[in-house]
mmCIF file of C-alpha atoms in Angstrom:
data_model
loop_
_atom_site.group_PDB
_atom_site.id
_atom_site.type_symbol
_atom_site.label_atom_id
_atom_site.label_comp_id
_atom_site.label_asym_id
_atom_site.label_seq_id
_atom_site.Cartn_x
_atom_site.Cartn_y
_atom_site.Cartn_z
ATOM 1 C CA UNK D 347 20.959 -3.968 -1.234
ATOM 2 C CA UNK D 348 17.389 -3.722 -2.790
ATOM 3 C CA UNK D 349 16.773 -0.571 -4.407
ATOM 4 C CA UNK D 350 13.969 0.884 -6.522
ATOM 5 C CA UNK D 351 13.323 3.901 -8.191
ATOM 6 C CA UNK D 352 10.349 5.095 -9.454
ATOM 7 C CA UNK D 353 9.401 7.455 -12.565
ATOM 8 C CA UNK D 354 8.609 10.069 -12.831
ATOM 9 C CA UNK D 355 9.075 11.800 -10.008
ATOM 10 C CA UNK D 356 6.444 14.185 -11.445
ATOM 11 C CA UNK D 357 3.012 14.168 -13.021
ATOM 12 C CA UNK D 358 -0.035 16.100 -14.134
ATOM 13 C CA UNK D 359 -2.655 14.693 -16.328
ATOM 14 C CA UNK D 360 -5.847 16.509 -17.364
ATOM 15 C CA UNK D 361 -8.542 14.803 -15.523
ATOM 16 C CA UNK D 362 -9.363 11.616 -18.118
ATOM 17 C CA UNK D 363 -5.878 11.944 -19.719
ATOM 18 C CA UNK D 364 -4.825 7.833 -18.947
ATOM 19 C CA UNK D 365 -1.309 6.920 -17.847
ATOM 20 C CA UNK D 366 0.803 5.388 -16.479
ATOM 21 C CA UNK D 367 3.722 5.533 -13.413
ATOM 22 C CA UNK D 368 6.337 3.076 -13.291
ATOM 23 C CA UNK D 369 8.401 0.937 -10.202
ATOM 24 C CA UNK D 370 11.763 -0.253 -11.580
ATOM 25 C CA UNK D 371 12.984 -2.554 -8.562
ATOM 26 C CA UNK D 372 16.443 -4.898 -7.830
ATOM 27 C CA UNK D 373 16.435 -6.931 -5.377
ATOM 28 C CA UNK D 374 17.121 -10.067 -3.945
ATOM 29 C CA UNK D 375 14.540 -12.638 -4.854
ATOM 30 C CA UNK D 376 11.131 -10.792 -5.026
ATOM 31 C CA UNK D 377 8.508 -11.605 -1.704
ATOM 32 C CA UNK D 378 6.495 -9.072 -2.867
ATOM 33 C CA UNK D 379 6.069 -5.136 -4.316
ATOM 34 C CA UNK D 380 3.416 -2.494 -2.738
ATOM 35 C CA UNK D 381 1.724 0.192 -3.822
ATOM 36 C CA UNK D 382 0.824 2.669 -1.033
ATOM 37 C CA UNK D 383 -1.476 6.028 -2.069
ATOM 38 C CA UNK D 384 -0.062 9.035 -0.037
ATOM 39 C CA UNK D 385 -1.887 12.938 -0.319
ATOM 40 C CA UNK D 386 -0.346 15.554 1.309
ATOM 41 C CA UNK D 387 0.163 15.222 5.992
ATOM 42 C CA UNK D 388 -1.043 11.922 5.448
ATOM 43 C CA UNK D 389 0.231 8.018 5.971
ATOM 44 C CA UNK D 390 0.820 6.011 3.201
ATOM 45 C CA UNK D 391 -2.583 4.386 2.584
ATOM 46 C CA UNK D 392 -2.288 0.680 1.385
ATOM 47 C CA UNK D 393 -3.113 0.255 -2.621
ATOM 48 C CA UNK D 394 -2.187 -3.389 -4.222
ATOM 49 C CA UNK D 395 0.645 -5.912 -3.487
ATOM 50 C CA UNK D 396 1.737 -8.425 -6.223
ATOM 51 C CA UNK D 397 3.248 -11.310 -5.756
ATOM 52 C CA UNK D 398 4.286 -13.233 -8.896
ATOM 53 C CA UNK D 399 5.678 -12.158 -13.301
ATOM 54 C CA UNK D 400 2.193 -11.639 -14.748
ATOM 55 C CA UNK D 401 -0.238 -10.550 -11.731
ATOM 56 C CA UNK D 402 -2.717 -7.713 -12.139
ATOM 57 C CA UNK D 403 -5.291 -6.292 -9.882
ATOM 58 C CA UNK D 404 -7.280 -3.454 -10.353
ATOM 59 C CA UNK D 405 -9.119 -0.928 -7.560
ATOM 60 C CA UNK D 406 -12.041 1.722 -9.589
ATOM 61 C CA UNK D 407 -9.204 4.232 -12.099
ATOM 62 C CA UNK D 408 -5.858 2.122 -10.447
ATOM 63 C CA UNK D 409 -4.590 -1.446 -12.906
ATOM 64 C CA UNK D 410 -0.869 -2.146 -10.851
ATOM 65 C CA UNK D 411 1.263 -4.444 -13.184
ATOM 66 C CA UNK D 412 4.214 -6.835 -12.404
ATOM 67 C CA UNK D 413 6.419 -8.320 -14.148
ATOM 68 C CA UNK D 414 10.627 -9.748 -13.119
ATOM 69 C CA UNK D 415 12.376 -5.922 -13.772
ATOM 70 C CA UNK D 416 9.135 -3.353 -12.860
ATOM 71 C CA UNK D 417 5.893 -2.686 -11.553
ATOM 72 C CA UNK D 418 2.886 -0.150 -13.525
ATOM 73 C CA UNK D 419 0.320 1.750 -11.862
ATOM 74 C CA UNK D 420 -1.509 1.865 -14.551
ATOM 75 C CA UNK D 421 -4.168 5.492 -13.833
ATOM 76 C CA UNK D 422 -7.739 4.939 -16.616
ATOM 77 C CA UNK D 423 -9.601 8.047 -17.010
ATOM 78 C CA UNK D 424 -8.484 9.620 -13.919
ATOM 79 C CA UNK D 425 -9.931 12.451 -11.408
ATOM 80 C CA UNK D 426 -8.625 15.637 -9.572
ATOM 81 C CA UNK D 427 -9.213 13.127 -6.375
ATOM 82 C CA UNK D 428 -6.492 10.748 -7.945
ATOM 83 C CA UNK D 429 -3.235 13.175 -7.221
ATOM 84 C CA UNK D 430 -1.360 12.151 -4.374
ATOM 85 C CA UNK D 431 2.311 11.300 -3.841
ATOM 86 C CA UNK D 432 2.079 6.945 -5.247
ATOM 87 C CA UNK D 433 5.236 4.899 -3.769
ATOM 88 C CA UNK D 434 5.800 1.423 -4.417
ATOM 89 C CA UNK D 435 8.172 -1.053 -1.980
ATOM 90 C CA UNK D 436 10.009 -3.556 -2.142
ATOM 91 C CA UNK D 437 9.663 -6.737 0.087
ATOM 92 C CA UNK D 438 12.968 -9.107 -0.014
ATOM 93 C CA UNK D 439 12.994 -13.280 0.691
ATOM 94 C CA UNK D 440 15.689 -12.852 2.611
ATOM 95 C CA UNK D 441 14.152 -9.759 4.984
ATOM 96 C CA UNK D 442 12.798 -10.826 8.366
ATOM 97 C CA UNK D 443 9.278 -9.570 8.356
ATOM 98 C CA UNK D 444 7.306 -7.390 6.636
ATOM 99 C CA UNK D 445 10.133 -4.444 6.137
ATOM 100 C CA UNK D 446 10.143 -2.989 3.303
ATOM 101 C CA UNK D 447 12.556 -0.746 0.422
ATOM 102 C CA UNK D 448 10.910 2.559 -0.963
ATOM 103 C CA UNK D 449 11.255 3.970 -4.120
ATOM 104 C CA UNK D 450 10.958 8.833 -4.000
ATOM 105 C CA UNK D 451 6.993 8.079 -4.864
ATOM 106 C CA UNK D 452 5.985 9.199 -8.190
ATOM 107 C CA UNK D 453 3.825 12.615 -7.705
ATOM 108 C CA UNK D 454 1.146 13.209 -9.838
ATOM 109 C CA UNK D 455 -1.562 16.086 -10.173
ATOM 110 C CA UNK D 456 -4.518 15.461 -12.242
ATOM 111 C CA UNK D 457 -6.264 19.406 -13.151
ATOM 112 C CA UNK D 458 -9.652 19.499 -13.595
ATOM 113 C CA UNK L 459 -9.566 -3.125 9.407
ATOM 114 C CA UNK L 460 -5.949 -2.959 9.387
ATOM 115 C CA UNK L 461 -6.673 0.129 10.801
ATOM 116 C CA UNK L 462 -3.900 2.237 12.409
ATOM 117 C CA UNK L 463 -3.602 5.352 14.238
ATOM 118 C CA UNK L 464 -0.682 8.417 16.445
ATOM 119 C CA UNK L 465 -1.417 10.564 18.689
ATOM 120 C CA UNK L 466 -0.820 12.635 18.491
ATOM 121 C CA UNK L 467 -1.728 14.112 15.154
ATOM 122 C CA UNK L 468 0.252 17.650 15.832
ATOM 123 C CA UNK L 469 2.780 18.653 18.063
ATOM 124 C CA UNK L 470 4.103 21.776 19.117
ATOM 125 C CA UNK L 471 7.360 21.728 22.341
ATOM 126 C CA UNK L 472 10.456 23.035 23.334
ATOM 127 C CA UNK L 473 13.376 23.246 22.616
ATOM 128 C CA UNK L 474 14.976 20.714 25.266
ATOM 129 C CA UNK L 475 11.481 19.345 26.048
ATOM 130 C CA UNK L 476 10.949 15.229 25.059
ATOM 131 C CA UNK L 477 7.977 14.239 23.890
ATOM 132 C CA UNK L 478 5.963 10.996 23.182
ATOM 133 C CA UNK L 479 4.035 9.057 20.105
ATOM 134 C CA UNK L 480 1.708 6.657 20.873
ATOM 135 C CA UNK L 481 0.599 4.132 17.979
ATOM 136 C CA UNK L 482 -2.152 1.620 18.040
ATOM 137 C CA UNK L 483 -3.829 -0.853 15.616
ATOM 138 C CA UNK L 484 -6.949 -1.216 16.360
ATOM 139 C CA UNK L 485 -8.261 -4.237 14.712
ATOM 140 C CA UNK L 486 -4.900 -6.621 14.115
ATOM 141 C CA UNK L 487 -2.454 -7.306 16.750
ATOM 142 C CA UNK L 488 0.424 -6.562 14.939
ATOM 143 C CA UNK L 489 3.981 -8.220 14.827
ATOM 144 C CA UNK L 490 6.070 -6.082 14.241
ATOM 145 C CA UNK L 491 5.641 -1.974 14.152
ATOM 146 C CA UNK L 492 8.019 -0.119 11.765
ATOM 147 C CA UNK L 493 8.871 4.515 13.027
ATOM 148 C CA UNK L 494 10.001 6.400 10.066
ATOM 149 C CA UNK L 495 10.407 9.906 9.399
ATOM 150 C CA UNK L 496 9.369 11.949 5.778
ATOM 151 C CA UNK L 497 10.971 14.775 4.919
ATOM 152 C CA UNK L 498 8.934 17.229 2.640
ATOM 153 C CA UNK L 499 8.906 16.345 -0.765
ATOM 154 C CA UNK L 500 11.039 13.201 0.490
ATOM 155 C CA UNK L 501 10.332 9.479 0.967
ATOM 156 C CA UNK L 502 9.809 7.240 3.904
ATOM 157 C CA UNK L 503 13.063 7.647 5.538
ATOM 158 C CA UNK L 504 12.872 3.608 8.352
ATOM 159 C CA UNK L 505 14.726 5.067 11.046
ATOM 160 C CA UNK L 506 13.473 2.081 13.165
ATOM 161 C CA UNK L 507 12.138 -1.637 13.789
ATOM 162 C CA UNK L 508 10.123 -3.483 16.655
ATOM 163 C CA UNK L 509 8.842 -6.142 17.814
ATOM 164 C CA UNK L 510 6.695 -7.129 21.319
ATOM 165 C CA UNK L 511 9.079 -7.118 23.878
ATOM 166 C CA UNK L 512 11.585 -7.017 22.263
ATOM 167 C CA UNK L 513 14.534 -4.145 22.279
ATOM 168 C CA UNK L 514 13.773 -2.092 18.729
ATOM 169 C CA UNK L 515 16.541 -2.717 15.334
ATOM 170 C CA UNK L 516 17.903 1.068 14.443
ATOM 171 C CA UNK L 517 19.017 1.875 11.345
ATOM 172 C CA UNK L 518 22.302 2.974 10.776
ATOM 173 C CA UNK L 519 22.402 6.925 11.952
ATOM 174 C CA UNK L 520 19.406 6.834 13.929
ATOM 175 C CA UNK L 521 20.570 7.581 17.207
ATOM 176 C CA UNK L 522 19.260 4.617 19.827
ATOM 177 C CA UNK L 523 19.147 7.000 22.914
ATOM 178 C CA UNK L 524 17.371 10.074 20.723
ATOM 179 C CA UNK L 525 14.189 8.133 19.381
ATOM 180 C CA UNK L 526 13.433 5.522 22.406
ATOM 181 C CA UNK L 527 10.710 2.617 21.458
ATOM 182 C CA UNK L 528 8.903 1.269 22.872
ATOM 183 C CA UNK L 529 6.683 -2.318 21.808
ATOM 184 C CA UNK L 530 5.010 -3.210 25.021
ATOM 185 C CA UNK L 531 1.407 -5.305 23.315
ATOM 186 C CA UNK L 532 0.783 -6.331 19.950
ATOM 187 C CA UNK L 533 -1.218 -3.774 19.523
ATOM 188 C CA UNK L 534 0.889 -0.213 20.974
ATOM 189 C CA UNK L 535 3.850 1.423 20.601
ATOM 190 C CA UNK L 536 5.595 4.222 21.266
ATOM 191 C CA UNK L 537 8.620 6.427 19.696
ATOM 192 C CA UNK L 538 9.453 9.589 22.465
ATOM 193 C CA UNK L 539 11.629 12.040 21.587
ATOM 194 C CA UNK L 540 15.208 12.705 23.460
ATOM 195 C CA UNK L 541 15.578 16.563 24.781
ATOM 196 C CA UNK L 542 13.970 17.686 20.938
ATOM 197 C CA UNK L 543 15.950 20.582 19.008
ATOM 198 C CA UNK L 544 14.734 22.682 16.019
ATOM 199 C CA UNK L 545 16.233 19.405 13.455
ATOM 200 C CA UNK L 546 13.796 16.885 14.717
ATOM 201 C CA UNK L 547 11.137 18.685 13.495
ATOM 202 C CA UNK L 548 9.622 16.216 11.032
ATOM 203 C CA UNK L 549 7.014 14.200 10.136
ATOM 204 C CA UNK L 550 6.516 10.602 12.045
ATOM 205 C CA UNK L 551 4.847 8.174 11.136
ATOM 206 C CA UNK L 552 4.563 4.503 12.124
ATOM 207 C CA UNK L 553 3.360 0.857 10.315
ATOM 208 C CA UNK L 554 2.709 -2.021 11.475
ATOM 209 C CA UNK L 555 2.715 -5.360 9.631
ATOM 210 C CA UNK L 556 0.362 -8.611 11.143
ATOM 211 C CA UNK L 557 3.428 -10.378 9.929
ATOM 212 C CA UNK L 558 4.864 -11.148 6.278
ATOM 213 C CA UNK L 559 3.482 -8.801 4.230
ATOM 214 C CA UNK L 560 1.717 -5.131 3.593
ATOM 215 C CA UNK L 561 2.561 -2.872 6.529
ATOM 216 C CA UNK L 562 -0.433 -0.027 6.758
ATOM 217 C CA UNK L 563 0.328 3.602 8.338
ATOM 218 C CA UNK L 564 -0.552 5.643 10.532
ATOM 219 C CA UNK L 565 -2.074 9.142 9.657
ATOM 220 C CA UNK L 566 1.227 10.330 11.153
ATOM 221 C CA UNK L 567 2.694 13.136 13.608
ATOM 222 C CA UNK L 568 3.768 17.039 12.410
ATOM 223 C CA UNK L 569 5.982 17.865 15.457
ATOM 224 C CA UNK L 570 7.592 21.367 15.307
ATOM 225 C CA UNK L 571 10.413 21.922 18.067
ATOM 226 C CA UNK L 572 11.004 26.317 18.562
#
């Protein structure tokens, strides 16, 4: 059974204080690992897809990296508008279609 | 690109009535659409997967007769909550995918059953 564990559950940062969110996964053959951002009362917003160990992707202050066991979402010099819940999900090779297994998310708060 | 809409964004209904939620992929044809339920402070819980023209595949524990899913076209899927009760109150989110790969999510529908 595919499993995704995110840590920490919640993270409070000061504006400009860089940090990383962790996503550990167990899957029988990874097709892709996905990062989403979710604001309260809204649907998740797609951020990144990573397909193989060693891959990295960047978008503004966010950088996602992938190893064979985990992914990190690095946030550099965060701003209050980066406050949200960040969700990690995996898709297994054996999965038909594009079904995802989600982690519980990390709730990030960036204080001004 | 990859925009998904949901309607309505918020609905309040009386216990025993049925509620229909629409999910549309606006700028792409979705091979598959998914329906999720999300409780406060929790992650997404997959309810069912639907492919255009086929019967939906429901997750274990999800009542097929209560949560009716219709996927009439490559851009439209509907979720009908039949005979809704207060315990059905939740945030319902749909997503759509082009094929294998990313799911693109709608903005969600807040259902409150009185």
